[in-house]
Coordinates of C-alpha atoms in Angstrom, one line a residue:
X1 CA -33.2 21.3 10.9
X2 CA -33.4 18.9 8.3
X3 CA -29.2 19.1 8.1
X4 CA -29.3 18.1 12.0
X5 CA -31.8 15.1 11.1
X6 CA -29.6 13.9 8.6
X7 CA -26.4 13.7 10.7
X8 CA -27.7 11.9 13.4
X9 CA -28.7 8.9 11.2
X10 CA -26.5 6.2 12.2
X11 CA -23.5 6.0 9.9
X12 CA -21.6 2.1 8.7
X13 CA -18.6 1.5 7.4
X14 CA -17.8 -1.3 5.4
X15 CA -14.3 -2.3 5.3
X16 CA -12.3 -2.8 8.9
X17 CA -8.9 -1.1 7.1
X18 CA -6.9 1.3 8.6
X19 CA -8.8 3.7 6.8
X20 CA -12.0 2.4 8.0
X21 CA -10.8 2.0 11.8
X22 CA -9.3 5.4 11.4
X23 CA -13.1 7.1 10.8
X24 CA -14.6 4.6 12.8
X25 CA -12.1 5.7 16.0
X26 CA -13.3 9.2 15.2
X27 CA -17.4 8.9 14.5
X28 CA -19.0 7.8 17.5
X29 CA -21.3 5.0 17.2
X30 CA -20.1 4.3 13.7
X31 CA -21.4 0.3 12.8
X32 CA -17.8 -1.3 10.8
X33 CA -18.5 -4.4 9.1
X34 CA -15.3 -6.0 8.4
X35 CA -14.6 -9.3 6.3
X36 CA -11.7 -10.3 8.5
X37 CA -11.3 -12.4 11.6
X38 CA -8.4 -10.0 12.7
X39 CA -9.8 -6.9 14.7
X40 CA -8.4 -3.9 12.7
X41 CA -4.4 -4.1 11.9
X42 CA -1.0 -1.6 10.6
X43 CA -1.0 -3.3 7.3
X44 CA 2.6 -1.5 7.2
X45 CA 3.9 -3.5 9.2
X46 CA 3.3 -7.0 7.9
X47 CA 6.6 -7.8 6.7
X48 CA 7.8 -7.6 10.5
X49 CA 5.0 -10.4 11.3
X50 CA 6.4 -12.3 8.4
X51 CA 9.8 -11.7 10.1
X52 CA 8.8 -13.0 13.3
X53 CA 9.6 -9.6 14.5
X54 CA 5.9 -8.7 15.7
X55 CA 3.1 -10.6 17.1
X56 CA -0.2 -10.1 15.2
X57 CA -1.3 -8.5 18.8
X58 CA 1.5 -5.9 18.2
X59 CA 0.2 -4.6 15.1
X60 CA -3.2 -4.5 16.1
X61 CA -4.7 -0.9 16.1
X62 CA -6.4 1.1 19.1
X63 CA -9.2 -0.8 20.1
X64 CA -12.7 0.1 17.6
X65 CA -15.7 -1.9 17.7
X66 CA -16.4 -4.4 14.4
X67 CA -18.2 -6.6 13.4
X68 CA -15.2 -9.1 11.9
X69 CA -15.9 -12.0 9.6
X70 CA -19.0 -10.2 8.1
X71 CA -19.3 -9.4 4.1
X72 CA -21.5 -7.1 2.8
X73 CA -23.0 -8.5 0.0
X74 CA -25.4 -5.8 -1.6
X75 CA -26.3 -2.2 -0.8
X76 CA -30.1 -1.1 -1.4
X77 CA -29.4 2.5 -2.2
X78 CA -33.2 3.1 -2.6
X79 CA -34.1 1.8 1.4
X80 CA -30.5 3.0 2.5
X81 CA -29.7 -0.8 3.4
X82 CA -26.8 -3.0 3.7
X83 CA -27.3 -6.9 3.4
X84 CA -24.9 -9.4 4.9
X85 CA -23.7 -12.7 3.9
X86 CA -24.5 -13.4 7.6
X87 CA -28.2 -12.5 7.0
X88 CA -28.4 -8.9 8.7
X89 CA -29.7 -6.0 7.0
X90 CA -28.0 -2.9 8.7
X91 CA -30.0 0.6 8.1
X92 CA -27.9 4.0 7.2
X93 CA -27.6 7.1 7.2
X94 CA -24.7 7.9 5.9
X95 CA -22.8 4.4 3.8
X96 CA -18.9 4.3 3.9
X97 CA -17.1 2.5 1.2
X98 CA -13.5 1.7 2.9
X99 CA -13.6 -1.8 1.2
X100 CA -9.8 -1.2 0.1
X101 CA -8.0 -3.2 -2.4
X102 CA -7.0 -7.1 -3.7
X103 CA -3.9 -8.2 -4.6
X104 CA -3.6 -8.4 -8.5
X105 CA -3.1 -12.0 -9.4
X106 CA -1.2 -12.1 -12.5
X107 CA -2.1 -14.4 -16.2
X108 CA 0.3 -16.9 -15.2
X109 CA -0.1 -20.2 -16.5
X110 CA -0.7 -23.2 -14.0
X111 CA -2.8 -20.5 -11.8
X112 CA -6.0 -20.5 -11.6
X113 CA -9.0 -19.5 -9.6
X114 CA -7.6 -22.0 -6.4
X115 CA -4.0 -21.2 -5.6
X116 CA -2.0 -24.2 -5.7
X117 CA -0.1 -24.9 -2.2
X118 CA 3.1 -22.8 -1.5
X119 CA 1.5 -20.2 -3.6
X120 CA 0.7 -17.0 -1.5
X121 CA -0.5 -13.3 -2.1
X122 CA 0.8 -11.1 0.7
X123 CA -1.6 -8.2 1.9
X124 CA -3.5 -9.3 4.8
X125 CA -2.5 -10.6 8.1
X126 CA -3.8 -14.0 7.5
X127 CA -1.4 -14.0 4.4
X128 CA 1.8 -13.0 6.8
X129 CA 1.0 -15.6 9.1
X130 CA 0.7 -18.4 6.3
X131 CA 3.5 -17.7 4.6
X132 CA 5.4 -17.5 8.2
X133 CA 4.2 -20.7 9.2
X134 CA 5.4 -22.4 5.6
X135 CA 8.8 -20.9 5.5
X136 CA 11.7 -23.0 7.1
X137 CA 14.8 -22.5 6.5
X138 CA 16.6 -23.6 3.3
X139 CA 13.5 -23.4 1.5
X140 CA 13.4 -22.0 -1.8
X141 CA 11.3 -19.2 -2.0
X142 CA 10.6 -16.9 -5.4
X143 CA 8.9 -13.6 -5.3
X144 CA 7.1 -12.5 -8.3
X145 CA 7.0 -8.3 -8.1
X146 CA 9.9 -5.8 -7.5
X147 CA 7.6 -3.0 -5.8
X148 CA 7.1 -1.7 -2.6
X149 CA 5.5 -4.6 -1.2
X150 CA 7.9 -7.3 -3.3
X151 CA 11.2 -6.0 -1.7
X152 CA 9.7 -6.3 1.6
X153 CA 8.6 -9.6 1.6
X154 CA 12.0 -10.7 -0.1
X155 CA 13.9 -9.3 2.8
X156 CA 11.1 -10.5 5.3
X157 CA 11.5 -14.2 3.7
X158 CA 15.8 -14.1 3.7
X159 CA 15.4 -13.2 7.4
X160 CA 13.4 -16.5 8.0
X161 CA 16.1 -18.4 6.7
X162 CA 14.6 -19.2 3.0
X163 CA 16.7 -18.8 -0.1
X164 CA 15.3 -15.7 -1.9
X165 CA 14.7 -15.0 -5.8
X166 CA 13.1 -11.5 -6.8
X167 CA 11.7 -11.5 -10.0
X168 CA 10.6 -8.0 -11.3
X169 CA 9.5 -7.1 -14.5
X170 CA 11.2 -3.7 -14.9
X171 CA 14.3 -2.6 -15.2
X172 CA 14.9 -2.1 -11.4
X173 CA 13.2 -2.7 -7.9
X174 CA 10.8 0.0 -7.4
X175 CA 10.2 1.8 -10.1
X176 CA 7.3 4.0 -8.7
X177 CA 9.4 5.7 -6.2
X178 CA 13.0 5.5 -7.1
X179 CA 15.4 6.3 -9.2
X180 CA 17.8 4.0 -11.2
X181 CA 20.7 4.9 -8.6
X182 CA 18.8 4.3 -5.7
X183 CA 17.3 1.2 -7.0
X184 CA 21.1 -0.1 -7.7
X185 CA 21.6 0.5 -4.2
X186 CA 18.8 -1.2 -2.5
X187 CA 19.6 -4.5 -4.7
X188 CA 23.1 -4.8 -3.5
X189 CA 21.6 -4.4 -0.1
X190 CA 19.4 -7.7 -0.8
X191 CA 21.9 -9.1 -2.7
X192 CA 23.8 -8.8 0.2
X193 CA 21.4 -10.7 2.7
X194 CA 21.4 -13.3 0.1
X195 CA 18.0 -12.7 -2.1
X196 CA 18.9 -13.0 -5.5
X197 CA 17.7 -10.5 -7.7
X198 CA 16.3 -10.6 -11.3
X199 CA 15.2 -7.6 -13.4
X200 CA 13.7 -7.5 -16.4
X201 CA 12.5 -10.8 -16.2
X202 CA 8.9 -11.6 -17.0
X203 CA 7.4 -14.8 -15.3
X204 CA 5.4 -16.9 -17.9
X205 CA 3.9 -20.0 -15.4
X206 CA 3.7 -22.1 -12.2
X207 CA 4.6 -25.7 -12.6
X208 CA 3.0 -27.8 -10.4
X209 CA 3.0 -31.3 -9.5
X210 CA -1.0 -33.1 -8.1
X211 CA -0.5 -35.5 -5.3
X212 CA -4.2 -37.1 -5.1
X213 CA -6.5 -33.4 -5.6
X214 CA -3.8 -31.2 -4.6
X215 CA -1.7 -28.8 -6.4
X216 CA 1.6 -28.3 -5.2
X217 CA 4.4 -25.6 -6.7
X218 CA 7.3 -26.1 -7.6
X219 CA 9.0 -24.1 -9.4
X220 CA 8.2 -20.5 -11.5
X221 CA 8.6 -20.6 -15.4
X222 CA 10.4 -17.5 -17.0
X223 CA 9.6 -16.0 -20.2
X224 CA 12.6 -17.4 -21.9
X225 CA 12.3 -20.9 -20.9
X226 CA 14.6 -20.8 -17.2
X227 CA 13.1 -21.9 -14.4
X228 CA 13.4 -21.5 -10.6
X229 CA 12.7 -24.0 -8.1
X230 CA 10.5 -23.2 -5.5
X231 CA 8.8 -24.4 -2.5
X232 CA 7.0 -21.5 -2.1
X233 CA 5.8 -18.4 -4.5
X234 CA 4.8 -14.7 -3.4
X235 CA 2.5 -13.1 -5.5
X236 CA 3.1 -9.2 -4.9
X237 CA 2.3 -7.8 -8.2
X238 CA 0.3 -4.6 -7.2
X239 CA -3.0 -4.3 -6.2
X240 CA -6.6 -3.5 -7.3
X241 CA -9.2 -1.1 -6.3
X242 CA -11.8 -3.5 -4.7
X243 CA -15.3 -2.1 -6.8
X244 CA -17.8 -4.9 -7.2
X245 CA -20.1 -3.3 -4.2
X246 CA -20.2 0.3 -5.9
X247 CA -20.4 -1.0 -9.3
X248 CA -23.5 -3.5 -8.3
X249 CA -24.9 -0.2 -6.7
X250 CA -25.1 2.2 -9.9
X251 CA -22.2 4.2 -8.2
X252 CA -20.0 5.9 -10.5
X253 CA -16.6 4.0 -10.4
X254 CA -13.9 4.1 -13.3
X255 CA -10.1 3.0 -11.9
X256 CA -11.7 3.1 -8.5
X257 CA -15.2 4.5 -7.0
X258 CA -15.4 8.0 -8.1
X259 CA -15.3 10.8 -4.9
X260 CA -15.5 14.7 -4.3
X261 CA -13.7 16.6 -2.0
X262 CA -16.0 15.7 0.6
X263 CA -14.7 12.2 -0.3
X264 CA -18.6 11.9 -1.3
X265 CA -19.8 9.4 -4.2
X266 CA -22.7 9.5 -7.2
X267 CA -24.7 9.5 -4.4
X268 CA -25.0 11.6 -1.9
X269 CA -25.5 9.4 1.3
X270 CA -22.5 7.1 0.3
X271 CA -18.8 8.2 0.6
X272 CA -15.9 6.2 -0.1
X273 CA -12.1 6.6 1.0
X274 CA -8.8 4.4 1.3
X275 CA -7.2 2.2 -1.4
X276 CA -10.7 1.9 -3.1
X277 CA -11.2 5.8 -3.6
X278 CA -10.5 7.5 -6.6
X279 CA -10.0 11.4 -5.6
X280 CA -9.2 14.3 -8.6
X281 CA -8.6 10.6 -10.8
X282 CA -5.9 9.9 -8.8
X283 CA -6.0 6.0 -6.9
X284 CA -3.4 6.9 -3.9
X285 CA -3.1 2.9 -2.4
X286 CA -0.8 3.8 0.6
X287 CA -1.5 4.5 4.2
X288 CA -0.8 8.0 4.3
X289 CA -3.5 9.7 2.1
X290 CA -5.9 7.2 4.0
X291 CA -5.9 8.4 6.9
X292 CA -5.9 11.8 6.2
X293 CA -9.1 10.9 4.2
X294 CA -10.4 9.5 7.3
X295 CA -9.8 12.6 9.1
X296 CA -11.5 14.7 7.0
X297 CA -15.2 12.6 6.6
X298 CA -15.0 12.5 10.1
X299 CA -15.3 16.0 10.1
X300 CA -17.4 16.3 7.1
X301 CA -20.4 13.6 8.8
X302 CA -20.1 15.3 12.0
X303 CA -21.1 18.3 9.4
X304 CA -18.0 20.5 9.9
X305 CA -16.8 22.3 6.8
X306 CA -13.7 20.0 5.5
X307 CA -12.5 18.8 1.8
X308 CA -9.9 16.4 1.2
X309 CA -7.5 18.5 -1.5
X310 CA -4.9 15.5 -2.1
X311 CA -2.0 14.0 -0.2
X312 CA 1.6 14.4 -1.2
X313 CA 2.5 11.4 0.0
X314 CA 6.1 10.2 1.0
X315 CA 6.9 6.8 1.0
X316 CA 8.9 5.5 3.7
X317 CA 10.0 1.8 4.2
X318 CA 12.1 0.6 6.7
X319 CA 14.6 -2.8 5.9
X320 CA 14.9 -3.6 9.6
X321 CA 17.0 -6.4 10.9
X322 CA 18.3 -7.7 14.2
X323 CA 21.9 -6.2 13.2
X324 CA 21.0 -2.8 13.2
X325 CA 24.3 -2.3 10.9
X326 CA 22.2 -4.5 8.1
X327 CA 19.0 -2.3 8.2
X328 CA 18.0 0.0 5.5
X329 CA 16.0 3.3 5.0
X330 CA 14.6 4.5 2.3
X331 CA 12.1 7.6 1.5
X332 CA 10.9 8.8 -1.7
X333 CA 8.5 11.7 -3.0
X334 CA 7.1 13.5 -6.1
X335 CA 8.8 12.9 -9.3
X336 CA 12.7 11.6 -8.9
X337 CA 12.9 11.1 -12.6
X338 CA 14.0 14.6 -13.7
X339 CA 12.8 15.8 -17.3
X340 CA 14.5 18.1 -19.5
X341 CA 15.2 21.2 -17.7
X342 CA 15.1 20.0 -14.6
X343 CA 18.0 20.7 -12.3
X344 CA 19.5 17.6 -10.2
X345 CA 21.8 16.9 -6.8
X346 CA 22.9 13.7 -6.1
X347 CA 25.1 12.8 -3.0
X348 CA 26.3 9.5 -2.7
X349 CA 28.8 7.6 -0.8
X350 CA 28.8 3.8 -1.5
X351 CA 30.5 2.7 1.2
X352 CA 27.9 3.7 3.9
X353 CA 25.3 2.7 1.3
X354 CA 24.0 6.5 1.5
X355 CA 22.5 8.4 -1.4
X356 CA 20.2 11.6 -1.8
X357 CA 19.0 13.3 -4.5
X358 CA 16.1 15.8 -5.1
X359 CA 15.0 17.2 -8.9
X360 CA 13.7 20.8 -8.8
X361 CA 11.4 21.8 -11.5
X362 CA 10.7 25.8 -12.4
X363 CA 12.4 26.7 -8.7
X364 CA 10.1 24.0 -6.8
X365 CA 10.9 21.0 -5.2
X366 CA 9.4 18.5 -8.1
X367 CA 10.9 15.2 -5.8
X368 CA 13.8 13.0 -4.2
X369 CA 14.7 9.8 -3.0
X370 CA 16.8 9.6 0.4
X371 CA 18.4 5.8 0.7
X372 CA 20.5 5.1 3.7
X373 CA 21.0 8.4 5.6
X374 CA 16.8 10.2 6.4
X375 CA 18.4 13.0 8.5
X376 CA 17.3 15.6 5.7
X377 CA 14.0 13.8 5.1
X378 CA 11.8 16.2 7.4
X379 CA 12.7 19.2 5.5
X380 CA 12.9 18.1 2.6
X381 CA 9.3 16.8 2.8
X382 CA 8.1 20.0 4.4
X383 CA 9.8 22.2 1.2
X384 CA 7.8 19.5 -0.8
X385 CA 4.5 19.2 0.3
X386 CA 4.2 22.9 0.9
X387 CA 4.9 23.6 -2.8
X388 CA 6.3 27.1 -2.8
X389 CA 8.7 28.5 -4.5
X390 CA 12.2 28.2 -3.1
X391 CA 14.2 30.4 -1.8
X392 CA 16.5 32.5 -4.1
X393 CA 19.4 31.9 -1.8
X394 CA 18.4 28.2 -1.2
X395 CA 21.0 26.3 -3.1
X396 CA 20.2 22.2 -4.3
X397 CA 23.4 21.4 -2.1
X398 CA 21.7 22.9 0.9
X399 CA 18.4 20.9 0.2
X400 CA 20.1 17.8 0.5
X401 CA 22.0 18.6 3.8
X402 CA 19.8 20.2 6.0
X403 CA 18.5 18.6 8.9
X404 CA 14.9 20.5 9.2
X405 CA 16.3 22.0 12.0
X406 CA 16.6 19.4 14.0

């Protein structure tokens, strides 16, 4: 009885994410407190805003009630309370940490705690729509970070017209997902739309220029003394498990706030999920594992048995532009860096811009990266994520050329 009691206490989420609007859609009368003015949003699919491509409408996800341009400031774990920079106090049952993730804003010199004009982060909707209303074309545009995000806002930015510098630290564009090969072939793709491309190059400063109180950029300072002009500067160096709530609260958080398979925290009337959840010590940061996060509180609070067991999570981005012939896909998964002992495929065919290759480790599928051509994606993702051993008969050739079926 006491079980029953317990569930029906009303349950808030803070944090209007896709994660958050995701329970929220699924926990009736669920309170969402969400910082932005935006009602909740596909964060995928902000480089097609930044493209012009979408409307902010567009992206917007099924419809879930929110309170938008409301912070929580402090949680009263003892009196189950939230406070409000607006000056409510909501009451829970059950607390929901979706509160997500900030862009990491790199040591650069010339940046401080104000970004100076033409400087902009890019992972909200309010950021995609800044930096579309700044570009024009002919401008000179520098993006510092060759990741995920980077790459898409470099080929986002080159669509608008701006000229386009990638600066990435490491040796090539996306080094979380792809392999040397397929990275080789994604910057000729850019390279190809016009965005010039550095690797290896680390950025030491902004240099601005004050006209009355106003900082202005105007051009990015590189370790070895180059610089590149710019009217405008990305920031899209990673991002950071957003933790000052759950630390304020006692909450046990280390690279993000700590959960259980019931996604459940230090305490047991808080739970936490999305870009600021830390599952098995594993920080996830992408869409996919988020929602399936979201699926399972939902059915944990409506108090059906369910535990979150980890997400083997693909990464897919799409290069889309209005010359279908100029788009690009790419998917990656698991491991593509093969150790020793591993055994590799690669099929390639540079004049289509088309390369697979998985890495199978001990007779499983360890990982691949598809670039180009996804017609083998499904399966290959099913053998993946189901993690069993393959087939004696199943040769690596066959991996990379079956359809799934279809």
């Amino acid at each position: 009885m006491r079980k029953k009691t317990e569930s029906a206490l009303p349950v808030v989420v803070i944090g209007a994410g896709m994660a958050g609007a995701r329970l929220a859609a699924r926990v009736p009368g669920a309170t969402v407190v969400g910082e932005e003015r935006h009602a909740p949003y596909n964060r995928v699919l902000l480089a097609d805003v930044l493209a012009g491509r979408y409307a902010p409408d567009v992206i917007a996800l099924p419809a879930t009630e929110v309170r938008r341009g409301v912070r929580a400031v402090r949680i009263d774990r003892a009196d189950r309370l939230v406070h409000c920079d607006d000056g409510s106090v909501l009451h829970y049952g059950r607390l929901v940490l979706a509160t997500g993730s900030n862009p990491v804003l790199p040591p650069l010199r010339g940046l401080g705690d104000t970004l100076p004009d033409g400087v902009h982060p890019f992972r909200t909707l309010d950021d995609a729509l800044a930096l579309r209303a700044a570009v024009r074309p002919g401008a000179r545009a520098v993006v510092i970070g060759g990741g995920l995000l980077g790459v898409s806002a470099a080929r986002a930015l080159a669509e608008c017209g701006a000229q386009v510098v990638l600066a990435q630290q490491g040796e090539h564009l996306m080094e979380r997902q792809l392999d040397p090969e397929a990275a080789a072939l994604l910057r000729v793709h850019l390279e190809a739309l016009g965005v010039e491309v550095h690797t290896e190059c680390r950025v030491r400063g902004l240099r601005c220029t004050t006209a009355t109180t106003t900082e202005s950029v105007r051009a990015v300072e590189l370790a070895d003394g180059y610089e590149l002009a710019a009217d405008l500067t990305v920031l899209a160096c990673g991002v950071r498990p957003r933790t000052g709530l759950a630390l304020a609260a006692g909450l046990d958080v280390r690279k993000g706030i700590v959960v259980d398979d019931e996604l459940r925290t230090s305490d047991p009337y808080i739970h936490a999920l999305g870009d600021c959840a830390e599952h098995r010590s594993t920080l996830y940061g992408l869409a996919g594992p988020a929602l399936e996060q979201a699926d399972v509180l939902a059915e944990v609070l409506a108090g059906r048995p369910a535990r979150y067991e980890g997400t083997r999570a693909l990464t897919r981005l799409t290069l889309r532009s209005p010359d279908p012939l100029r788009a690009l896909d790419l998917a990656a998964f698991g491991e593509a860096r093969p150790l020793p002992g591993d055994d590799v495929v690669r099929l390639a065919d540079a004049t289509r811009g088309a390369y697979r290759t998985v890495v199978v480790r001990e007779g499983r599928l360890a990982g691949g990266v598809l670039l180009g051509d996804l017609g083998a994606v499904a399966g290959l993702a099913r053998t993946w994520q189901d993690d069993e051993p393959l087939p004696p008969a199943m040769s690596l050739l066959h991996l990379l050329i079956d359809d799934g079926g279809h």
